[in-house]
Short mmCIF file of C-alpha atoms in Angstrom, two decimals:
data_model
loop_
_atom_site.label_atom_id
_atom_site.label_comp_id
_atom_site.label_asym_id
_atom_site.label_seq_id
_atom_site.Cartn_x
_atom_site.Cartn_y
_atom_site.Cartn_z
CA MET L 1 45.59 36.58 109.53
CA LYS L 2 45.61 37.41 106.07
CA PRO L 3 42.42 36.95 103.93
CA LEU L 4 41.70 33.54 102.72
CA PHE L 5 39.01 31.97 99.90
CA GLN L 6 38.26 28.99 100.19
CA ASN L 7 34.82 26.87 99.49
CA ASN L 8 33.94 30.34 97.88
CA ASN L 9 33.60 31.93 100.87
CA VAL L 10 36.22 34.23 103.01
CA THR L 11 37.81 33.90 106.10
CA ALA L 12 38.73 37.71 107.18
CA VAL L 13 38.71 39.54 110.56
CA CYS L 14 36.19 41.33 110.70
CA PRO L 15 36.58 44.90 111.94
CA ASP L 16 32.51 45.08 113.94
CA CYS L 17 33.25 41.82 115.72
CA GLY L 18 36.98 41.86 115.84
CA HIS L 19 37.93 38.75 115.50
CA PRO L 20 38.21 36.00 112.13
CA THR L 21 35.06 35.07 111.03
CA THR L 22 33.44 33.69 107.27
CA PHE L 23 31.94 36.02 105.03
CA GLU L 24 29.47 34.35 103.17
CA ARG L 25 28.69 34.77 99.11
CA ALA L 26 25.31 34.08 99.57
CA VAL L 27 22.20 35.05 102.27
CA ASP L 28 18.81 32.30 102.36
CA GLY L 29 20.82 30.70 99.46
CA LYS L 30 20.62 33.87 97.47
CA GLU L 31 24.20 35.39 95.62
CA LEU L 32 24.66 38.97 97.06
CA GLY L 33 25.93 40.23 93.71
CA VAL L 34 29.12 39.96 91.67
CA ILE L 35 30.89 42.15 88.70
CA ILE L 36 32.84 40.12 86.05
CA ILE L 37 35.40 41.37 84.21
CA PRO L 38 36.49 39.36 81.34
CA LEU L 39 40.82 40.02 80.22
CA GLY L 40 40.95 37.27 77.72
CA PRO L 41 39.36 37.07 73.84
CA GLN L 42 37.60 33.69 75.38
CA GLY L 43 36.27 35.35 79.21
CA VAL L 44 39.11 34.15 80.72
CA PRO L 45 41.46 35.05 82.48
CA ARG L 46 38.66 37.10 83.84
CA ARG L 47 38.33 39.30 87.60
CA LEU L 48 35.32 38.87 89.79
CA TYR L 49 34.41 41.82 91.93
CA ARG L 50 31.59 39.57 94.69
CA LEU L 51 29.95 40.92 97.63
CA PHE L 52 29.99 39.02 100.40
CA ARG L 53 28.55 39.63 104.16
CA CYS L 54 29.91 38.57 107.96
CA SER L 55 28.01 35.36 109.09
CA VAL L 56 28.25 36.91 112.85
CA CYS L 57 27.43 40.90 112.43
CA GLY L 58 26.24 40.86 108.86
CA ARG L 59 29.00 43.46 107.45
CA GLY L 60 29.46 43.73 103.54
CA GLY L 61 32.85 42.91 102.19
CA LEU L 62 34.41 43.15 99.08
CA ALA L 63 36.52 40.51 96.78
CA ASN L 64 38.58 40.97 94.22
CA LEU L 65 38.84 37.64 92.79
CA LEU L 66 41.65 36.61 89.12
CA ASP L 67 40.02 33.69 87.71
CA ARG L 68 42.43 32.24 85.38
CA GLN L 69 40.49 29.12 84.95
CA GLY L 70 36.81 29.34 84.48
CA SER L 71 36.15 28.30 87.92
CA GLU L 72 35.68 30.80 90.75
CA SER L 73 36.30 27.79 93.34
CA THR L 74 40.25 27.66 92.00
CA ALA L 75 40.31 31.82 92.01
CA THR L 76 43.32 33.77 93.45
CA LEU L 77 41.80 36.35 96.10
CA GLU L 78 43.68 39.52 95.00
CA SER L 79 41.83 41.65 97.54
CA PHE L 80 39.45 41.94 100.46
CA TYR L 81 37.64 44.95 102.06
CA PRO L 82 37.33 45.53 105.11
CA SER L 83 40.76 44.48 106.06
CA ALA L 84 41.27 44.18 109.39
CA THR L 85 43.99 42.95 112.08
CA THR L 86 42.84 41.82 115.43
CA PRO L 87 43.36 44.06 118.01
CA ALA L 88 45.70 43.67 120.59
CA LYS L 89 44.21 42.62 124.18
CA LEU L 90 45.30 45.11 126.37
CA PRO L 91 45.40 45.38 129.62
CA VAL L 92 42.87 48.05 131.90
CA GLY L 93 45.69 50.13 133.13
CA VAL L 94 47.08 50.91 130.09
CA PRO L 95 46.82 54.96 129.55
CA ASN L 96 44.14 56.29 126.58
CA GLU L 97 47.35 57.49 124.87
CA LEU L 98 49.23 54.05 124.43
CA VAL L 99 46.17 51.97 123.26
CA ALA L 100 45.29 55.15 120.78
CA GLU L 101 48.75 54.74 119.32
CA THR L 102 48.66 50.92 119.84
CA ARG L 103 44.87 51.44 117.75
CA GLU L 104 46.57 53.45 114.88
CA ALA L 105 49.31 50.95 114.37
CA GLU L 106 46.41 48.54 113.73
CA LEU L 107 44.64 50.60 111.55
CA CYS L 108 47.45 51.06 109.59
CA ALA L 109 48.04 47.09 109.16
CA SER L 110 44.63 47.02 108.15
CA VAL L 111 45.01 48.45 105.04
CA GLY L 112 48.61 46.92 104.61
CA ALA L 113 50.75 49.73 105.29
CA TRP L 114 52.89 48.10 107.23
CA ARG L 115 55.84 50.58 107.28
CA ALA L 116 53.37 53.12 108.87
CA ALA L 117 51.85 50.35 110.73
CA ALA L 118 55.68 49.12 112.51
CA ALA L 119 56.46 52.95 112.81
CA LEU L 120 54.16 53.54 115.32
CA LEU L 121 54.62 50.12 117.01
CA ARG L 122 57.79 51.53 117.81
CA SER L 123 56.52 55.01 119.07
CA THR L 124 54.47 53.38 121.59
CA LEU L 125 57.34 51.53 123.09
CA GLU L 126 59.29 54.44 123.53
CA LYS L 127 56.24 56.35 125.01
CA THR L 128 55.80 53.68 127.31
CA LEU L 129 58.99 53.66 128.36
CA LYS L 130 58.66 57.57 128.95
CA ALA L 131 55.13 57.51 130.58
CA ASN L 132 56.70 55.12 132.95
CA GLY L 133 60.11 57.46 133.78
CA TYR L 134 62.66 55.99 131.80
CA ARG L 135 63.65 59.21 130.39
CA LYS L 136 66.25 62.16 130.85
CA THR L 137 64.58 64.35 133.76
CA THR L 138 65.16 60.90 135.54
CA ASP L 139 68.57 59.58 134.48
CA PRO L 140 70.92 61.89 132.60
CA LYS L 141 72.32 58.60 130.34
CA LEU L 142 69.52 57.63 128.39
CA ARG L 143 69.74 59.80 125.77
CA ASP L 144 67.89 57.27 123.45
CA LEU L 145 65.28 54.61 122.83
CA TYR L 146 68.02 51.90 122.99
CA GLN L 147 69.23 53.28 126.67
CA LEU L 148 65.88 53.32 127.54
CA ILE L 149 65.06 49.56 126.81
CA GLU L 150 68.22 48.77 128.52
CA ALA L 151 67.43 50.33 131.44
CA ALA L 152 64.24 48.71 131.44
CA ALA L 153 66.27 46.15 131.68
CA ALA L 154 68.20 46.22 134.00
CA ASP L 155 65.17 47.22 136.37
CA GLY L 156 63.88 43.43 136.09
CA ILE L 157 60.19 44.60 134.10
CA LEU L 158 61.77 43.46 131.01
CA THR L 159 62.87 40.15 130.61
CA GLU L 160 66.26 38.62 128.42
CA THR L 161 63.88 37.95 125.77
CA ARG L 162 61.13 40.37 125.62
CA ARG L 163 64.80 42.86 125.61
CA LYS L 164 66.28 41.34 122.96
CA LYS L 165 62.68 41.37 120.56
CA ALA L 166 62.39 45.44 121.83
CA GLN L 167 65.60 45.77 120.20
CA GLU L 168 65.95 43.78 117.06
CA ASP L 169 61.81 43.48 116.08
CA VAL L 170 60.67 46.63 117.34
CA ARG L 171 63.30 49.44 117.73
CA ALA L 172 65.54 48.45 114.29
CA LEU L 173 62.37 48.20 112.48
CA GLY L 174 61.21 51.15 113.35
CA ASN L 175 64.49 53.24 112.97
CA ASP L 176 64.94 51.26 109.55
CA ILE L 177 61.58 53.31 108.55
CA LEU L 178 62.91 56.28 110.18
CA HIS L 179 66.29 56.54 109.46
CA ASP L 180 67.65 54.61 107.07
CA GLU L 181 67.09 53.65 103.39
CA TRP L 182 63.41 52.99 101.75
CA ARG L 183 62.59 49.30 101.79
CA GLU L 184 59.64 46.70 101.80
CA VAL L 185 58.39 46.34 105.60
CA VAL L 186 56.14 42.86 105.14
CA GLN L 187 53.69 41.45 106.80
CA GLU L 188 55.01 39.20 109.57
CA GLU L 189 57.63 41.72 110.32
CA PHE L 190 54.83 43.97 111.49
CA GLU L 191 52.97 40.58 113.35
CA VAL L 192 56.68 40.20 115.12
CA ALA L 193 56.33 43.69 116.08
CA HIS L 194 52.45 43.99 117.85
CA HIS L 195 53.68 40.98 119.67
CA TYR L 196 56.19 42.32 121.70
CA VAL L 197 54.93 45.34 122.21
CA GLN L 198 51.85 44.12 123.24
CA ARG L 199 53.97 42.34 125.42
CA ILE L 200 55.77 45.10 126.68
CA LEU L 201 52.55 47.02 127.92
CA GLU L 202 51.41 43.62 129.81
CA ASP L 203 54.84 43.53 131.59
CA PHE L 204 53.71 47.73 132.79
CA TYR L 205 50.76 46.88 133.51
CA ASP L 206 48.88 43.65 134.10
CA ASP L 207 50.64 43.79 137.98
CA ARG L 208 50.59 47.67 138.46
CA PRO L 209 50.96 48.16 142.07
CA THR L 210 53.88 45.70 141.94
CA VAL L 211 55.47 47.77 138.71
CA GLU L 212 55.33 50.75 140.36
CA ALA L 213 56.75 49.68 144.18
CA THR L 214 59.76 48.45 141.44
CA LEU L 215 60.32 51.61 139.31
CA LYS L 216 59.66 53.99 142.39
CA ALA L 217 62.08 51.88 144.21
CA LYS L 218 65.02 52.78 141.22
CA GLY L 219 63.65 56.44 141.09
CA ARG L 220 61.94 56.07 137.89
CA LEU L 221 58.75 57.45 139.91
#
């Protein structure tokens, strides 16, 4: 979620709490502090760097606010630190290297590095499929990620919806970043890819005994 400034507080995902929370500007009625930089001859517009504190765990935060009207309550939140992406809830059995790859994608997203984050999600998807036997050594027809996804769908591991989303919103987006001309990747594109990589990890690891039986029957493992 994007940090939101309202009622003079900030709602954002706290990296320490791992979920959205309120960052408050005052503790026991005392404001934590602010630096004001006038940008106009009469002091308006002005930029404010204001301190906040997570109401749950106490972690500090810093908001960059642009006040165009001389009233902080109507200021625009231009950035907030710390920023974070809500971590995907992954099944217990997901291998450590796939968890680490997913978390690194989320770390990139937390600083707005959407291209790097999306590329890592593509990498997570490919590594997940290869870890489950979708590779050249088990099937010489599996030459690229497109074919790996199609094979997992043909085996019944991925639903048709999941296959389509993996192809269009994870693989194709990652390919745009890795192989095509530079283009901007926006937060919404990352969030869709993030959602479906989480779902695909659930497909493979939520009910692991059943999945392993299917993979063995198909000669993947």
